[in-house]
Amino acid sequence: MDSILVTGNGPLKGQIPIAGAKNACLTLMPATMLSEEPLTLTNAPRLSDIRTMTTLLQSLGAEVSTLQDGQVLAMSSHDINNHTADYDIVRKMRASILVLGPMLARDGHAVVSLPGGCAIGARPVDLHLKALEALGAQLDLKDGYVHAKAPLGGLKGGVIDFPLVSVGATENALMAATLAKGTTIINNAAREPEIVDLAQCLRKMGAQIEGEGTSTITIQGVDRLHGATHPVVTDRIELGTYMLAPAICGGEVELLGGKRSLIEAFCNKLEAAGVEITENENSLTVRRGDNRVKAVDVVTEPFPGFPTDLQAQMMALMCTAEGTSVLEEKIFENRFMHAPELIRMGAQIDVQGGHATVTGVEGLKGAPVMATDLRASVSLILAGLAAEGETTVSRVYHLDRGYEHVVRKLSSVGAKIERIQEQ
Ligand code: EPZ
């Protein structure tokens, strides 16, 4: 298992290009199942999760070609010849559940393995299943698999009332409803930019959708969808992560492709902490001089609130802040596993249930630490950039799931960072 060695090296300077969004691409790819015509995604990120989704779609009979150094995904699911998403693939990546809605809507039947446990929380899929039942599907759980059947003539439009906001369940319902007979209304829908991106792509394929980005989405089902080409939206979580690099180390970095509207709540917190953000035509510039960041409180919420996927990285910054901050994690019940690792680097953090109280320290010290999940891994790298001496982050396979070329991107702005291949 590779690890990453980071040595604190002072202020950063330069430009970092931001890739397409993992969490948009992972829902756009299954949308290919909704049509027999080709769907091409441009600006696709080059990540292990995208390769896992590729393997899954290919196992169902779809063709997926990776072009232009991996940034273009040319897909066609003309010949779907297998309707079972196998546990061996699904256990690697929960987003695999997103093939359920499209496959059911397209061919009226699907068998998908339940994703199983996750480091950051229980993460059930009950809302996905309830949404498809509201469209007339019959679902049976057997041997760890969901066996789904549409009524004769296919799924039927219906009203879906989500008791809590779920990104994935909204995506599954939205995709399935595009081919359901009649009108579907999704209430308390997720409003994330990845949902908006999915709706825009589906509309290009001929779907009739209104209200994406709001809490109520209305879909008029159509008989068939056609092919399209669609650019994947910028990755707002990668964007926020790299904005924190000059925030924690000082300096000035321009994030190419960055847009403030994708992470407004996060930008507001960063500015409240004393970091300068400038929006340019097609980038964001982040500056921090010699001033020490100030402690700010954070509560994670569904979009447009503060994203849970930036909580760990924000905690790394708060470890060096002036004063005490409280971070409340409201989305996942077990998403503070980076805290004990940051404490190994000299941070002062007290975790009580869903609240973490961080008392800022003058400086962190490098140490060997271990990544426990995707966002925790990059928060340790950020802390290492600001720490005195060397930090070695192990288990970086977590990182490869959601960040492409971390070492190259951070080195290009002056960070001292390298990947160590295990012998
Ligand atoms: C998506 O996960 C993202 N993953 C997550 O990013 C992100 O943290 C999360 O949304 C919240 O923003 C992808 O898009 C692939 P949810 P998802 O359904 O769809 C509960 C990363 O780091 N829930 O919005 O799985 C659930 O347990 C990842 O890139 C149910 O109870 O998240 C959680 O507490 C991590 N039943 C809450 O809802 C359900 O059927 C929100 O989960 C579904 C969800």
Short mmCIF file of C-alpha atoms and ligand atoms in Angstrom, two decimals:
data_model
loop_
_atom_site.label_atom_id
_atom_site.label_comp_id
_atom_site.label_asym_id
_atom_site.label_seq_id
_atom_site.Cartn_x
_atom_site.Cartn_y
_atom_site.Cartn_z
CA MET A 1 0.00 0.00 0.00
CA ASP A 2 1.38 3.35 -1.05
CA SER A 3 1.73 6.25 1.33
CA ILE A 4 2.25 9.97 0.89
CA LEU A 5 5.11 11.92 2.49
CA VAL A 6 4.44 15.61 3.14
CA THR A 7 6.96 18.09 4.55
CA GLY A 8 5.77 21.48 5.79
CA ASN A 9 7.20 23.97 3.34
CA GLY A 10 5.62 27.39 3.89
CA PRO A 11 3.35 29.49 1.64
CA LEU A 12 2.04 28.18 -1.69
CA LYS A 13 1.84 29.99 -5.05
CA GLY A 14 0.49 29.14 -8.48
CA GLN A 15 -2.49 27.55 -10.25
CA ILE A 16 -4.33 24.26 -9.78
CA PRO A 17 -6.82 22.97 -12.39
CA ILE A 18 -9.99 21.44 -10.88
CA ALA A 19 -11.31 18.24 -12.47
CA GLY A 20 -14.82 17.08 -13.24
CA ALA A 21 -16.90 15.96 -10.26
CA LYS A 22 -16.63 12.36 -9.05
CA ASN A 23 -20.11 12.52 -7.52
CA ALA A 24 -21.65 13.85 -10.73
CA CYS A 25 -19.85 11.36 -12.96
CA LEU A 26 -20.96 8.44 -10.76
CA THR A 27 -24.61 9.24 -11.42
CA LEU A 28 -24.19 10.39 -15.05
CA MET A 29 -22.57 7.08 -16.07
CA PRO A 30 -25.57 4.86 -15.08
CA ALA A 31 -27.82 7.26 -17.07
CA THR A 32 -26.41 5.63 -20.21
CA MET A 33 -28.67 2.66 -19.32
CA LEU A 34 -31.74 4.84 -20.02
CA SER A 35 -31.12 4.90 -23.78
CA GLU A 36 -29.92 2.53 -26.49
CA GLU A 37 -28.05 5.42 -28.09
CA PRO A 38 -24.52 6.52 -27.07
CA LEU A 39 -23.92 8.89 -24.15
CA THR A 40 -20.55 10.65 -24.07
CA LEU A 41 -19.23 12.43 -20.99
CA THR A 42 -16.44 14.98 -21.33
CA ASN A 43 -14.36 16.54 -18.49
CA ALA A 44 -14.56 13.19 -16.67
CA PRO A 45 -12.27 12.75 -13.63
CA ARG A 46 -9.62 10.00 -13.66
CA LEU A 47 -10.31 8.17 -10.44
CA SER A 48 -10.50 4.58 -9.17
CA ASP A 49 -14.23 5.00 -8.43
CA ILE A 50 -14.85 5.88 -12.09
CA ARG A 51 -12.98 2.74 -13.10
CA THR A 52 -15.16 0.72 -10.70
CA MET A 53 -18.33 2.15 -12.27
CA THR A 54 -16.90 1.35 -15.70
CA THR A 55 -16.34 -2.26 -14.65
CA LEU A 56 -19.88 -2.45 -13.27
CA LEU A 57 -21.51 -1.09 -16.44
CA GLN A 58 -19.39 -3.39 -18.59
CA SER A 59 -20.46 -6.36 -16.44
CA LEU A 60 -24.07 -5.51 -17.36
CA GLY A 61 -23.24 -5.45 -21.06
CA ALA A 62 -22.61 -1.74 -21.65
CA GLU A 63 -19.67 -0.54 -23.71
CA VAL A 64 -17.53 2.07 -22.00
CA SER A 65 -14.46 3.47 -23.77
CA THR A 66 -12.08 5.84 -22.07
CA LEU A 67 -10.62 8.41 -24.47
CA GLN A 68 -8.38 11.48 -24.40
CA ASP A 69 -6.24 10.37 -21.49
CA GLY A 70 -9.33 9.32 -19.55
CA GLN A 71 -11.22 12.63 -19.67
CA VAL A 72 -13.81 11.38 -22.15
CA LEU A 73 -16.12 8.43 -21.46
CA ALA A 74 -17.89 7.12 -24.57
CA MET A 75 -20.67 4.82 -23.44
CA SER A 76 -23.33 2.75 -25.14
CA SER A 77 -25.76 0.35 -23.54
CA HIS A 78 -27.39 -0.92 -26.70
CA ASP A 79 -26.94 -4.55 -25.61
CA ILE A 80 -27.61 -4.91 -21.88
CA ASN A 81 -27.46 -8.71 -21.46
CA ASN A 82 -27.06 -9.06 -17.68
CA HIS A 83 -29.35 -7.44 -15.10
CA THR A 84 -27.47 -8.44 -11.95
CA ALA A 85 -25.04 -6.00 -10.28
CA ASP A 86 -22.71 -8.35 -8.46
CA TYR A 87 -21.68 -8.03 -4.80
CA ASP A 88 -18.00 -8.29 -5.77
CA ILE A 89 -18.24 -4.94 -7.58
CA VAL A 90 -20.92 -3.24 -5.48
CA ARG A 91 -19.06 -3.84 -2.18
CA LYS A 92 -16.19 -1.69 -3.53
CA MET A 93 -18.39 1.34 -4.13
CA ARG A 94 -21.83 2.22 -2.71
CA ALA A 95 -22.69 4.42 -5.68
CA SER A 96 -23.19 1.17 -7.61
CA ILE A 97 -26.77 1.27 -6.30
CA LEU A 98 -27.36 4.00 -8.92
CA VAL A 99 -27.74 1.39 -11.68
CA LEU A 100 -30.94 0.11 -10.02
CA GLY A 101 -33.34 2.89 -11.12
CA PRO A 102 -32.10 3.13 -14.75
CA MET A 103 -32.03 -0.65 -15.29
CA LEU A 104 -35.53 -1.09 -13.83
CA ALA A 105 -36.92 1.81 -15.89
CA ARG A 106 -35.29 0.51 -19.09
CA ASP A 107 -36.04 -3.25 -18.96
CA GLY A 108 -38.54 -3.67 -16.10
CA HIS A 109 -36.28 -5.85 -13.95
CA ALA A 110 -33.00 -5.63 -12.06
CA VAL A 111 -31.07 -7.43 -9.33
CA VAL A 112 -28.60 -5.27 -7.40
CA SER A 113 -26.46 -6.24 -4.43
CA LEU A 114 -27.02 -4.21 -1.26
CA PRO A 115 -23.92 -2.05 -0.69
CA GLY A 116 -23.15 -3.22 2.89
CA GLY A 117 -21.46 -1.16 5.64
CA CYS A 118 -19.37 2.02 5.34
CA ALA A 119 -16.70 3.64 7.55
CA ILE A 120 -18.57 6.95 7.91
CA GLY A 121 -22.02 5.60 8.78
CA ALA A 122 -24.69 2.91 8.38
CA ARG A 123 -25.84 4.45 5.09
CA PRO A 124 -28.98 2.37 4.39
CA VAL A 125 -30.66 2.50 0.93
CA ASP A 126 -34.26 2.30 2.19
CA LEU A 127 -35.16 5.65 0.59
CA HIS A 128 -33.97 4.45 -2.82
CA LEU A 129 -36.24 1.43 -2.52
CA LYS A 130 -39.24 3.41 -1.23
CA ALA A 131 -38.91 5.84 -4.14
CA LEU A 132 -38.98 3.02 -6.70
CA GLU A 133 -41.96 1.42 -4.93
CA ALA A 134 -43.76 4.78 -5.33
CA LEU A 135 -43.24 4.30 -9.08
CA GLY A 136 -44.97 0.93 -8.90
CA ALA A 137 -41.94 -1.34 -8.52
CA GLN A 138 -42.11 -4.57 -6.57
CA LEU A 139 -38.96 -5.13 -4.50
CA ASP A 140 -37.78 -8.23 -2.66
CA LEU A 141 -34.63 -8.51 -0.57
CA LYS A 142 -33.05 -11.96 -0.94
CA ASP A 143 -29.53 -13.17 -0.08
CA GLY A 144 -28.17 -9.63 0.18
CA TYR A 145 -29.65 -8.57 -3.16
CA VAL A 146 -32.56 -6.32 -4.14
CA HIS A 147 -34.77 -8.07 -6.69
CA ALA A 148 -36.79 -5.39 -8.48
CA LYS A 149 -39.70 -5.79 -10.90
CA ALA A 150 -41.68 -3.09 -12.66
CA PRO A 151 -45.42 -3.52 -13.21
CA LEU A 152 -46.65 -4.63 -16.63
CA GLY A 153 -46.09 -1.84 -19.09
CA GLY A 154 -43.29 -0.37 -17.01
CA LEU A 155 -42.91 2.03 -14.11
CA LYS A 156 -45.73 4.48 -13.40
CA GLY A 157 -45.39 8.13 -12.44
CA GLY A 158 -46.05 8.85 -8.74
CA VAL A 159 -45.42 11.16 -5.80
CA ILE A 160 -42.24 10.61 -3.79
CA ASP A 161 -42.04 12.32 -0.37
CA PHE A 162 -38.52 11.94 1.05
CA PRO A 163 -38.53 12.13 4.88
CA LEU A 164 -34.92 13.34 4.75
CA VAL A 165 -32.75 14.71 1.96
CA SER A 166 -30.80 12.00 0.14
CA VAL A 167 -28.56 12.73 -2.85
CA GLY A 168 -28.43 9.15 -4.07
CA ALA A 169 -32.13 8.38 -3.62
CA THR A 170 -33.03 11.58 -5.49
CA GLU A 171 -30.71 10.57 -8.34
CA ASN A 172 -32.14 7.02 -8.59
CA ALA A 173 -35.73 8.32 -8.52
CA LEU A 174 -35.00 11.07 -11.06
CA MET A 175 -33.42 8.66 -13.54
CA ALA A 176 -36.20 6.04 -13.15
CA ALA A 177 -38.97 8.62 -13.52
CA THR A 178 -37.74 9.80 -16.93
CA LEU A 179 -39.14 6.63 -18.56
CA ALA A 180 -42.14 6.08 -16.21
CA LYS A 181 -45.65 6.50 -17.62
CA GLY A 182 -47.11 9.82 -16.47
CA THR A 183 -45.96 12.46 -14.01
CA THR A 184 -43.63 12.02 -11.06
CA ILE A 185 -43.17 14.60 -8.31
CA ILE A 186 -40.17 14.32 -5.99
CA ASN A 187 -40.71 16.29 -2.77
CA ASN A 188 -37.83 17.17 -0.38
CA ALA A 189 -35.41 16.35 -3.18
CA ALA A 190 -31.68 16.92 -2.80
CA ARG A 191 -30.53 20.21 -4.42
CA GLU A 192 -26.84 19.44 -4.92
CA PRO A 193 -25.08 20.72 -8.10
CA GLU A 194 -24.55 17.08 -9.08
CA ILE A 195 -28.35 16.63 -9.23
CA VAL A 196 -28.64 19.73 -11.41
CA ASP A 197 -25.91 18.36 -13.68
CA LEU A 198 -27.72 15.01 -13.97
CA ALA A 199 -31.02 16.72 -14.84
CA GLN A 200 -29.32 18.85 -17.51
CA CYS A 201 -27.77 15.75 -19.07
CA LEU A 202 -31.10 13.85 -18.98
CA ARG A 203 -32.83 16.82 -20.59
CA LYS A 204 -30.24 16.71 -23.41
CA MET A 205 -31.26 13.03 -23.82
CA GLY A 206 -34.89 14.10 -24.27
CA ALA A 207 -36.20 13.89 -20.70
CA GLN A 208 -38.84 16.34 -19.45
CA ILE A 209 -37.77 17.68 -16.08
CA GLU A 210 -38.51 20.81 -14.06
CA GLY A 211 -37.32 22.10 -10.71
CA GLU A 212 -33.86 20.56 -10.34
CA GLY A 213 -31.88 22.54 -7.78
CA THR A 214 -35.08 23.15 -5.78
CA SER A 215 -36.73 20.80 -3.25
CA THR A 216 -39.45 19.81 -5.71
CA ILE A 217 -38.63 18.12 -9.02
CA THR A 218 -41.35 17.27 -11.56
CA ILE A 219 -40.75 14.72 -14.33
CA GLN A 220 -43.01 13.93 -17.27
CA GLY A 221 -42.17 10.41 -18.37
CA VAL A 222 -41.32 9.81 -22.06
CA ASP A 223 -41.27 6.58 -24.13
CA ARG A 224 -37.59 6.69 -24.95
CA LEU A 225 -34.43 8.78 -24.52
CA HIS A 226 -31.80 9.44 -27.17
CA GLY A 227 -28.03 9.89 -27.08
CA ALA A 228 -26.13 13.01 -26.01
CA THR A 229 -22.76 14.50 -25.13
CA HIS A 230 -22.39 16.21 -21.75
CA PRO A 231 -19.51 17.90 -19.84
CA VAL A 232 -19.24 16.79 -16.19
CA VAL A 233 -19.63 19.74 -13.79
CA THR A 234 -16.60 20.97 -11.82
CA ASP A 235 -15.80 19.01 -8.65
CA ARG A 236 -16.81 21.41 -5.85
CA ILE A 237 -15.30 19.14 -3.19
CA GLU A 238 -11.93 18.97 -4.93
CA LEU A 239 -12.23 22.75 -5.36
CA GLY A 240 -12.88 23.34 -1.65
CA THR A 241 -10.10 20.97 -0.69
CA TYR A 242 -7.47 22.85 -2.73
CA MET A 243 -8.79 26.23 -1.54
CA LEU A 244 -7.81 25.07 1.96
CA ALA A 245 -4.17 24.53 0.92
CA PRO A 246 -3.24 28.27 0.74
CA ALA A 247 -5.63 28.88 3.65
CA ILE A 248 -3.67 26.52 5.92
CA CYS A 249 -0.16 27.26 4.58
CA GLY A 250 -0.50 30.89 3.51
CA GLY A 251 0.17 32.15 0.00
CA GLU A 252 -1.91 32.68 -3.14
CA VAL A 253 -3.38 29.96 -5.35
CA GLU A 254 -5.74 30.23 -8.34
CA LEU A 255 -8.17 27.32 -8.76
CA LEU A 256 -8.89 26.94 -12.46
CA GLY A 257 -12.53 26.10 -13.23
CA GLY A 258 -13.63 27.13 -9.72
CA LYS A 259 -17.02 28.81 -9.23
CA ARG A 260 -18.15 30.34 -5.94
CA SER A 261 -21.82 29.35 -6.51
CA LEU A 262 -20.86 25.67 -6.23
CA ILE A 263 -19.71 26.12 -2.61
CA GLU A 264 -21.05 29.43 -1.33
CA ALA A 265 -21.58 28.28 2.26
CA PHE A 266 -18.00 27.01 2.43
CA CYS A 267 -16.61 30.25 0.95
CA ASN A 268 -18.51 32.29 3.55
CA LYS A 269 -16.91 30.26 6.36
CA LEU A 270 -13.44 30.58 4.87
CA GLU A 271 -13.81 34.37 4.62
CA ALA A 272 -15.12 34.52 8.19
CA ALA A 273 -11.90 32.74 9.18
CA GLY A 274 -9.91 35.56 7.56
CA VAL A 275 -9.07 34.04 4.16
CA GLU A 276 -9.43 36.16 1.01
CA ILE A 277 -11.36 34.76 -1.96
CA THR A 278 -11.59 36.48 -5.36
CA GLU A 279 -13.88 35.23 -8.11
CA ASN A 280 -12.43 35.59 -11.62
CA GLU A 281 -14.03 34.80 -14.97
CA ASN A 282 -13.41 31.08 -14.74
CA SER A 283 -11.46 30.58 -11.54
CA LEU A 284 -11.24 31.44 -7.86
CA THR A 285 -8.12 32.94 -6.24
CA VAL A 286 -7.46 32.24 -2.57
CA ARG A 287 -4.98 34.33 -0.52
CA ARG A 288 -3.84 34.31 3.07
CA GLY A 289 -1.05 36.53 4.28
CA ASP A 290 0.68 36.36 7.65
CA ASN A 291 -2.57 36.74 9.56
CA ARG A 292 -3.53 33.64 11.55
CA VAL A 293 -6.89 32.14 10.63
CA LYS A 294 -9.68 32.70 13.09
CA ALA A 295 -11.83 29.92 14.58
CA VAL A 296 -15.30 29.56 13.04
CA ASP A 297 -18.13 27.15 13.87
CA VAL A 298 -19.43 24.80 11.18
CA VAL A 299 -22.60 22.69 10.81
CA THR A 300 -22.80 20.26 7.90
CA GLU A 301 -26.06 20.25 5.95
CA PRO A 302 -27.46 19.28 2.56
CA PHE A 303 -26.83 21.79 -0.26
CA PRO A 304 -26.86 24.81 -0.14
CA GLY A 305 -25.54 24.27 3.40
CA PHE A 306 -21.92 23.47 4.34
CA PRO A 307 -20.94 20.19 2.62
CA THR A 308 -20.16 17.22 4.85
CA ASP A 309 -17.49 16.22 2.28
CA LEU A 310 -15.44 19.31 3.33
CA GLN A 311 -15.85 18.86 7.08
CA ALA A 312 -12.63 16.88 7.63
CA GLN A 313 -10.59 19.29 5.54
CA MET A 314 -12.08 22.30 7.39
CA MET A 315 -11.19 20.63 10.69
CA ALA A 316 -7.54 20.52 9.62
CA LEU A 317 -7.64 24.30 9.12
CA MET A 318 -9.38 24.88 12.45
CA CYS A 319 -6.59 22.94 14.20
CA THR A 320 -4.30 25.92 13.45
CA ALA A 321 -6.85 28.68 14.08
CA GLU A 322 -6.86 31.36 16.74
CA GLY A 323 -9.55 30.34 19.24
CA THR A 324 -11.97 27.44 19.62
CA SER A 325 -14.39 26.18 16.97
CA VAL A 326 -17.20 23.63 17.09
CA LEU A 327 -17.84 21.42 14.06
CA GLU A 328 -21.21 19.67 14.04
CA GLU A 329 -21.60 16.72 11.67
CA LYS A 330 -25.33 16.30 10.91
CA ILE A 331 -25.25 14.06 7.81
CA PHE A 332 -23.21 11.00 8.83
CA GLU A 333 -23.02 9.48 12.29
CA ASN A 334 -19.35 8.42 12.22
CA ARG A 335 -17.40 11.06 10.31
CA PHE A 336 -14.75 12.21 12.80
CA MET A 337 -12.23 9.41 12.38
CA HIS A 338 -9.63 11.91 11.17
CA ALA A 339 -9.69 13.58 14.61
CA PRO A 340 -7.50 11.04 16.45
CA GLU A 341 -4.99 11.20 13.58
CA LEU A 342 -4.88 15.01 13.74
CA ILE A 343 -4.38 14.72 17.52
CA ARG A 344 -1.29 12.62 16.73
CA MET A 345 0.00 15.75 14.94
CA GLY A 346 -0.51 17.87 18.06
CA ALA A 347 -4.07 19.09 17.47
CA GLN A 348 -6.45 19.65 20.39
CA ILE A 349 -9.84 18.10 19.52
CA ASP A 350 -12.62 16.82 21.78
CA VAL A 351 -15.24 14.70 20.04
CA GLN A 352 -18.61 14.20 21.73
CA GLY A 353 -21.07 12.37 19.47
CA GLY A 354 -21.75 14.59 16.44
CA HIS A 355 -19.80 17.55 17.82
CA ALA A 356 -16.06 18.17 17.65
CA THR A 357 -14.59 21.03 19.67
CA VAL A 358 -11.27 22.17 18.20
CA THR A 359 -8.92 24.43 20.19
CA GLY A 360 -6.46 25.91 17.71
CA VAL A 361 -2.72 25.46 18.32
CA GLU A 362 0.16 27.66 17.13
CA GLY A 363 1.65 24.83 15.03
CA LEU A 364 1.18 21.17 14.15
CA LYS A 365 4.00 18.64 14.17
CA GLY A 366 4.61 16.05 11.46
CA ALA A 367 3.86 12.39 12.38
CA PRO A 368 2.97 9.05 10.74
CA VAL A 369 -0.83 8.97 10.37
CA MET A 370 -3.41 6.68 8.75
CA ALA A 371 -6.21 7.49 6.30
CA THR A 372 -9.59 5.98 7.24
CA ASP A 373 -11.76 7.27 4.39
CA LEU A 374 -11.57 9.47 1.31
CA ARG A 375 -12.04 12.94 2.84
CA ALA A 376 -10.17 12.07 6.05
CA SER A 377 -7.12 11.13 3.93
CA VAL A 378 -6.88 14.54 2.26
CA SER A 379 -7.45 16.39 5.57
CA LEU A 380 -4.29 14.70 6.87
CA ILE A 381 -2.36 15.83 3.79
CA LEU A 382 -3.55 19.43 4.35
CA ALA A 383 -2.47 19.25 8.00
CA GLY A 384 0.90 17.87 6.87
CA LEU A 385 1.40 20.84 4.53
CA ALA A 386 1.21 23.17 7.54
CA ALA A 387 3.06 20.97 10.03
CA GLU A 388 6.64 21.21 11.13
CA GLY A 389 8.68 18.32 9.76
CA GLU A 390 7.48 15.19 7.95
CA THR A 391 4.04 13.59 7.89
CA THR A 392 3.52 10.17 6.34
CA VAL A 393 -0.08 9.36 5.40
CA SER A 394 -0.66 5.64 4.90
CA ARG A 395 -3.56 3.78 3.20
CA VAL A 396 -3.80 6.37 0.43
CA TYR A 397 -5.90 4.04 -1.72
CA HIS A 398 -8.74 5.95 -0.08
CA LEU A 399 -7.42 9.13 -1.68
CA ASP A 400 -7.24 7.64 -5.19
CA ARG A 401 -10.99 7.16 -5.11
CA GLY A 402 -11.66 10.89 -5.23
CA TYR A 403 -8.51 12.92 -6.06
CA GLU A 404 -6.54 12.72 -9.30
CA HIS A 405 -2.86 13.73 -9.40
CA VAL A 406 -2.71 15.09 -5.80
CA VAL A 407 1.09 15.03 -5.68
CA ARG A 408 1.45 16.73 -9.08
CA LYS A 409 -1.18 19.39 -8.30
CA LEU A 410 0.21 20.34 -4.87
CA SER A 411 3.86 20.19 -5.97
CA SER A 412 3.03 22.57 -8.80
CA VAL A 413 2.22 25.30 -6.25
CA GLY A 414 5.31 24.68 -4.11
CA ALA A 415 4.26 21.95 -1.70
CA LYS A 416 6.88 19.39 -0.67
CA ILE A 417 5.00 16.15 -1.23
CA GLU A 418 5.75 12.76 -2.74
CA ARG A 419 4.14 9.36 -3.13
CA ILE A 420 6.01 6.42 -1.65
CA GLN A 421 5.41 3.13 -3.36
CA GLU A 422 5.49 0.27 -0.87
CA GLN A 423 8.31 -2.21 -1.71
C1 EPZ B 1 -23.62 11.30 -1.62
O1 EPZ B 1 -23.76 10.08 -0.90
C2 EPZ B 1 -22.13 11.44 -1.91
N1 EPZ B 1 -21.68 10.30 -2.67
C3 EPZ B 1 -21.36 11.53 -0.59
O2 EPZ B 1 -19.99 11.78 -0.90
C4 EPZ B 1 -21.87 12.69 0.23
O3 EPZ B 1 -21.24 12.70 1.48
C5 EPZ B 1 -23.39 12.55 0.44
O4 EPZ B 1 -24.06 12.42 -0.83
C6 EPZ B 1 -23.98 13.74 1.15
O5 EPZ B 1 -23.71 14.92 0.48
C7 EPZ B 1 -21.93 10.26 -4.01
O6 EPZ B 1 -22.54 11.12 -4.60
C8 EPZ B 1 -21.41 9.07 -4.74
P1 EPZ B 1 -27.19 10.64 1.00
P2 EPZ B 1 -25.20 9.42 -0.66
O7 EPZ B 1 -28.09 9.60 0.44
O8 EPZ B 1 -26.05 9.65 -1.83
C9 EPZ B 1 -29.20 8.73 4.91
C10 EPZ B 1 -17.66 11.47 -0.85
O9 EPZ B 1 -16.84 11.71 0.06
N2 EPZ B 1 -29.92 7.83 3.98
O10 EPZ B 1 -27.46 12.05 0.67
O11 EPZ B 1 -24.97 8.03 -0.22
C11 EPZ B 1 -27.70 8.46 4.94
O12 EPZ B 1 -27.38 7.40 5.79
C12 EPZ B 1 -19.01 10.81 -0.52
O13 EPZ B 1 -17.47 11.76 -2.03
C13 EPZ B 1 -30.87 6.98 4.47
O14 EPZ B 1 -31.15 6.95 5.68
O15 EPZ B 1 -25.68 10.28 0.59
C14 EPZ B 1 -27.13 9.79 5.37
O16 EPZ B 1 -27.17 9.88 6.76
C15 EPZ B 1 -19.09 10.32 0.88
N3 EPZ B 1 -31.51 6.14 3.60
C16 EPZ B 1 -28.09 10.79 4.74
O17 EPZ B 1 -29.28 10.07 4.43
C17 EPZ B 1 -31.24 6.16 2.24
O18 EPZ B 1 -31.84 5.38 1.50
C18 EPZ B 1 -27.57 11.45 3.46
O19 EPZ B 1 -27.12 10.44 2.59
C19 EPZ B 1 -30.28 7.04 1.76
C20 EPZ B 1 -29.63 7.89 2.65
#
